[in-house]
């Protein structure tokens, strides 16, 4: 049982006060991911009415507010001040102010700050109300051509290769469609890593969604990789990748991941997947192959022609 198991479920009736804005509410407001026409009437209304607008980048948000003629009192809330600013915002909420939280683009709390503030507000009994709007991952998914009945949002992979590989490994048997955010200069390396971790699967690259240069590249991990190698990468990307097939899972169950690897790749695989030291990786690989460590060590040196 978790520590929450004995707590009673708590009910929030967001609009009990006949549509008037209840005081002391935290609104999580979606904003455009490129095309300003995606701003909703409700987002404009809430931003106009809120006592405070908490924004990831106040200068960026000021431009949005100016465009829609929203006066708004801005306060900054971002990854690096979220502790302190979050406490100050909670004080305002508990004093009865309403706060509209926006991120630079899309939905706050999705690969953006906001989830902590929402959780802390809920913890203290402050109503938390979503004001839905654009989201890059879901926009990419629905136009990807890949199954939408079940999907897993992973967001950004860790930057370090070993950690990224460990994360990909975690999702290897996931059958639902997988959604990733990626910076343009890392798309190529990430596609290569995915192909290495999972083999070739269907993949859609969604670039610059809702903007002038919106582009979908639909193919496989290897054909998308070839495309970005030939044409380069620019702008913002979502990577949508097919989940594991039943066949892949069955094959995966029967054979350990290192079966087709050389001794050196096997050891490197442990270093990368589990972050093991070379010594520890060698020990594990030797145990897998049921050979003495010295023998494996020699095989690796032979492999390298030493
Ligand atoms: N909260 C946002 C949302 O709801 O989509 C995501 C914020 S996250 C910090 C930014 C990442 O989202 C970008 O690096 C990119 O991967 C993806 N993204 C945002 N806007 C996009 C767009 N217009 N086209 C493609 N990807 C986009």
XYZ file of C-alpha atoms and ligand atoms in Angstrom:
333
model
C 0.000 0.000 0.000
C 1.259 3.487 -0.793
C 1.262 6.303 1.738
C -1.882 7.707 0.020
C -3.835 4.484 0.266
C -5.826 5.459 3.355
C -6.711 8.975 2.187
C -10.269 9.633 1.027
C -10.754 10.705 -2.567
C -11.205 14.469 -2.848
C -13.657 16.036 -5.290
C -13.087 19.345 -7.085
C -16.154 20.882 -8.734
C -14.447 23.427 -10.929
C -17.464 25.545 -11.906
C -19.711 25.334 -8.883
C -20.070 29.109 -8.859
C -22.331 29.248 -11.936
C -19.628 29.999 -14.439
C -18.128 32.963 -12.542
C -14.438 32.648 -11.999
C -13.968 31.174 -8.526
C -11.279 32.976 -6.536
C -8.074 31.183 -5.687
C -7.973 28.953 -8.743
C -4.899 27.872 -10.665
C -5.619 27.767 -14.409
C -3.257 25.818 -16.663
C -3.681 27.629 -19.962
C -2.684 26.177 -23.338
C -1.207 28.666 -25.843
C -0.284 28.309 -29.566
C 2.727 26.238 -30.643
C 3.259 28.437 -33.703
C 0.054 29.588 -35.321
C -1.582 32.316 -33.232
C -4.987 31.416 -34.675
C -4.876 28.370 -32.410
C -5.381 30.598 -29.368
C -8.774 29.761 -27.874
C -11.496 32.227 -26.855
C -11.404 30.722 -23.425
C -7.637 31.150 -23.055
C -8.020 34.860 -23.896
C -10.892 35.190 -21.459
C -9.068 33.481 -18.587
C -5.863 35.443 -19.197
C -7.868 38.683 -19.138
C -9.643 37.760 -15.918
C -6.834 36.198 -13.907
C -5.282 38.277 -11.138
C -1.844 37.037 -12.150
C -0.350 35.430 -15.233
C 2.591 33.199 -14.382
C 4.818 32.743 -17.434
C 7.910 30.739 -18.268
C 9.416 33.629 -20.253
C 7.655 36.894 -19.449
C 9.035 38.682 -22.532
C 7.740 35.980 -24.842
C 4.352 35.912 -23.136
C 4.126 39.715 -23.202
C 4.200 39.496 -27.020
C 1.318 37.022 -26.972
C -0.654 39.181 -24.555
C -0.059 42.307 -26.649
C -1.261 40.487 -29.772
C -4.548 39.613 -28.081
C -4.854 42.898 -26.246
C -4.614 41.301 -22.807
C -3.292 43.663 -20.092
C -2.312 40.968 -17.514
C 0.008 41.183 -14.513
C 2.946 38.934 -15.313
C 5.083 37.028 -12.864
C 7.928 34.748 -13.808
C 7.726 31.006 -13.162
C 10.348 28.818 -14.785
C 12.535 25.762 -14.244
C 15.161 27.693 -12.283
C 12.941 29.718 -9.937
C 10.038 27.287 -9.649
C 10.665 26.565 -5.978
C 10.642 30.172 -4.796
C 8.192 31.522 -7.354
C 5.940 28.498 -6.814
C 5.705 29.257 -3.071
C 4.861 32.909 -3.787
C 2.177 31.846 -6.274
C 0.689 29.401 -3.764
C 0.505 32.217 -1.205
C -1.391 34.340 -3.733
C -3.746 31.446 -4.551
C -4.391 30.736 -0.881
C -5.132 34.438 -0.375
C -7.861 34.146 -3.052
C -6.072 35.445 -6.177
C -6.512 33.549 -9.400
C -3.394 32.559 -11.314
C -3.218 31.615 -15.011
C -0.081 29.617 -15.770
C 1.264 29.584 -19.328
C 4.439 28.153 -20.808
C 6.292 29.457 -23.869
C 4.118 27.319 -26.121
C 1.542 24.567 -25.849
C 0.318 23.058 -22.627
C 2.024 23.962 -19.385
C 3.240 20.910 -17.444
C 4.003 18.919 -20.618
C 7.819 18.968 -20.880
C 7.443 22.425 -19.381
C 7.295 23.736 -15.824
C 3.901 23.556 -14.191
C 3.440 19.985 -13.011
C 5.063 20.757 -9.637
C 2.927 23.847 -9.112
C -0.244 21.950 -10.049
C 0.638 19.138 -7.628
C 1.494 21.565 -4.810
C -1.743 23.513 -5.377
C -3.814 20.323 -5.280
C -1.983 19.263 -2.137
C -3.058 22.528 -0.458
C -6.666 22.304 -1.594
C -6.430 24.938 -4.358
C -8.612 24.101 -7.392
C -6.569 23.388 -10.528
C -8.430 23.886 -13.800
C -7.138 23.005 -17.285
C -7.773 25.382 -20.176
C -6.917 23.016 -23.047
C -5.119 24.194 -26.147
C -2.487 23.127 -28.658
C 0.064 20.465 -27.805
C 2.907 19.468 -30.124
C 2.919 15.754 -29.246
C -0.780 15.197 -29.861
C -0.822 17.318 -33.027
C 2.048 15.173 -34.367
C 0.377 11.927 -33.312
C -2.974 12.521 -34.976
C -1.366 13.312 -38.347
C 1.403 10.719 -38.088
C -0.498 7.848 -39.664
C 0.611 5.623 -36.769
C -1.835 3.983 -34.335
C -3.486 6.455 -31.973
C -5.497 3.982 -29.886
C -2.686 3.686 -27.361
C 0.333 5.945 -27.094
C 3.121 6.757 -24.656
C 4.489 10.253 -24.294
C 8.181 10.097 -23.407
C 9.194 13.707 -24.168
C 12.898 14.554 -24.268
C 15.450 11.747 -23.926
C 18.375 12.305 -21.559
C 21.249 14.078 -23.306
C 23.927 11.622 -22.302
C 24.096 8.703 -24.743
C 24.255 5.969 -22.110
C 21.245 7.325 -20.271
C 19.318 7.842 -23.515
C 20.008 4.237 -24.504
C 18.868 3.018 -21.079
C 15.631 4.994 -21.519
C 15.052 3.568 -25.020
C 15.728 0.123 -23.676
C 13.028 0.664 -21.070
C 10.450 1.180 -23.854
C 11.686 -1.668 -26.081
C 8.661 -3.902 -25.470
C 6.140 -1.083 -25.341
C 3.438 -1.788 -27.931
C 1.857 1.668 -27.908
C 3.012 4.428 -30.276
C 5.878 6.406 -28.719
C 6.117 10.209 -28.735
C 9.350 12.153 -28.304
C 10.397 15.792 -28.353
C 13.828 16.533 -29.748
C 16.061 19.518 -30.465
C 16.900 19.855 -34.193
C 20.645 19.272 -33.787
C 19.982 15.982 -31.992
C 17.337 14.449 -34.273
C 19.841 12.544 -36.403
C 21.693 11.002 -33.443
C 18.412 10.129 -31.740
C 17.056 8.334 -34.824
C 20.284 6.363 -35.057
C 20.061 5.409 -31.400
C 16.424 4.348 -31.762
C 17.239 2.143 -34.754
C 20.071 0.611 -32.741
C 17.836 -0.011 -29.736
C 14.709 -1.237 -31.483
C 15.585 -2.162 -35.072
C 13.793 -0.490 -37.962
C 10.253 0.608 -37.172
C 7.749 2.968 -38.744
C 8.398 6.566 -37.784
C 7.010 10.031 -38.527
C 8.993 13.228 -38.071
C 6.682 16.181 -37.468
C 8.488 19.471 -37.967
C 7.367 23.049 -37.310
C 3.776 22.095 -36.536
C 1.167 24.754 -37.329
C 3.885 27.021 -38.787
C 4.658 28.033 -42.360
C 7.252 25.300 -42.844
C 5.261 22.513 -41.250
C 6.452 19.211 -42.660
C 5.769 15.515 -42.041
C 8.336 12.877 -42.995
C 6.636 9.510 -42.822
C 8.722 6.365 -43.233
C 10.836 4.161 -41.033
C 13.602 5.021 -38.579
C 16.191 4.280 -41.267
C 14.438 6.154 -44.097
C 13.779 9.156 -41.823
C 17.447 9.028 -40.818
C 18.482 9.015 -44.490
C 16.151 11.978 -45.075
C 17.614 14.121 -42.302
C 21.144 13.168 -43.339
C 20.385 14.371 -46.862
C 18.362 17.474 -45.999
C 19.534 18.524 -42.540
C 17.274 19.537 -39.674
C 15.826 22.892 -38.770
C 13.053 24.070 -36.455
C 11.101 22.131 -33.855
C 10.491 18.384 -34.019
C 8.276 15.685 -32.631
C 9.315 12.082 -33.322
C 6.471 9.581 -33.467
C 7.611 5.961 -33.487
C 5.642 2.751 -33.855
C 5.526 0.538 -30.767
C 6.909 -2.999 -30.587
C 5.071 -5.613 -32.655
C 3.926 -8.936 -31.163
C 6.627 -10.607 -33.269
C 9.333 -8.363 -31.839
C 8.183 -9.071 -28.313
C 8.088 -12.817 -28.895
C 11.577 -12.736 -30.412
C 12.768 -10.531 -27.576
C 11.447 -12.930 -24.949
C 13.211 -15.913 -26.453
C 16.611 -14.366 -26.962
C 18.703 -12.162 -24.733
C 19.498 -8.690 -26.126
C 23.165 -9.467 -26.664
C 22.714 -12.655 -28.744
C 23.740 -11.128 -32.042
C 26.463 -8.890 -30.652
C 30.218 -9.425 -30.754
C 32.017 -9.687 -27.379
C 33.103 -6.022 -27.577
C 29.574 -4.854 -28.450
C 28.178 -6.965 -25.632
C 30.450 -5.296 -23.074
C 29.820 -1.832 -24.571
C 26.101 -2.620 -24.447
C 26.245 -3.070 -20.674
C 28.245 0.123 -20.280
C 25.682 2.032 -22.309
C 22.444 0.454 -21.102
C 23.183 0.209 -17.419
C 25.972 2.726 -17.007
C 28.346 0.027 -15.722
C 32.110 0.465 -15.473
C 34.149 -1.438 -18.043
C 35.239 -3.931 -15.386
C 31.690 -4.571 -14.200
C 30.398 -4.796 -17.795
C 33.076 -7.354 -18.638
C 32.088 -9.421 -15.613
C 28.409 -9.400 -16.574
C 29.082 -10.220 -20.233
C 31.378 -13.096 -19.261
C 28.667 -14.467 -16.973
C 26.072 -14.185 -19.766
C 28.317 -16.066 -22.176
C 29.422 -18.515 -19.524
C 33.080 -17.996 -20.314
C 35.920 -16.869 -18.011
C 36.514 -13.088 -17.952
C 40.050 -13.545 -19.285
C 38.736 -15.394 -22.340
C 36.238 -12.662 -23.112
C 38.914 -10.024 -22.605
C 41.196 -11.796 -25.100
C 38.348 -12.161 -27.605
C 37.733 -8.411 -27.445
C 41.409 -7.672 -28.088
C 41.421 -10.070 -31.026
C 38.279 -8.406 -32.337
C 40.129 -5.079 -32.274
C 43.106 -6.694 -34.022
C 45.426 -6.102 -31.060
N 4.463 22.285 -23.616
C 4.726 22.082 -25.013
C 3.576 21.291 -25.644
O 2.508 21.188 -25.035
O 3.724 20.800 -26.748
C 6.075 21.426 -25.237
C 7.221 22.224 -24.713
S 8.772 21.489 -24.941
C 9.787 22.510 -23.911
C 9.265 22.067 -26.509
C 9.388 20.933 -27.533
O 8.101 20.617 -28.047
C 10.222 21.302 -28.751
O 11.594 21.096 -28.516
C 9.677 20.352 -29.800
O 10.221 19.067 -29.643
C 8.189 20.320 -29.418
N 7.467 21.376 -30.145
C 6.975 22.519 -29.657
N 6.382 23.232 -30.642
C 6.499 22.511 -31.768
C 6.107 22.682 -33.117
N 5.469 23.775 -33.503
N 6.405 21.712 -34.012
C 7.065 20.597 -33.646
N 7.463 20.382 -32.383
C 7.199 21.320 -31.456
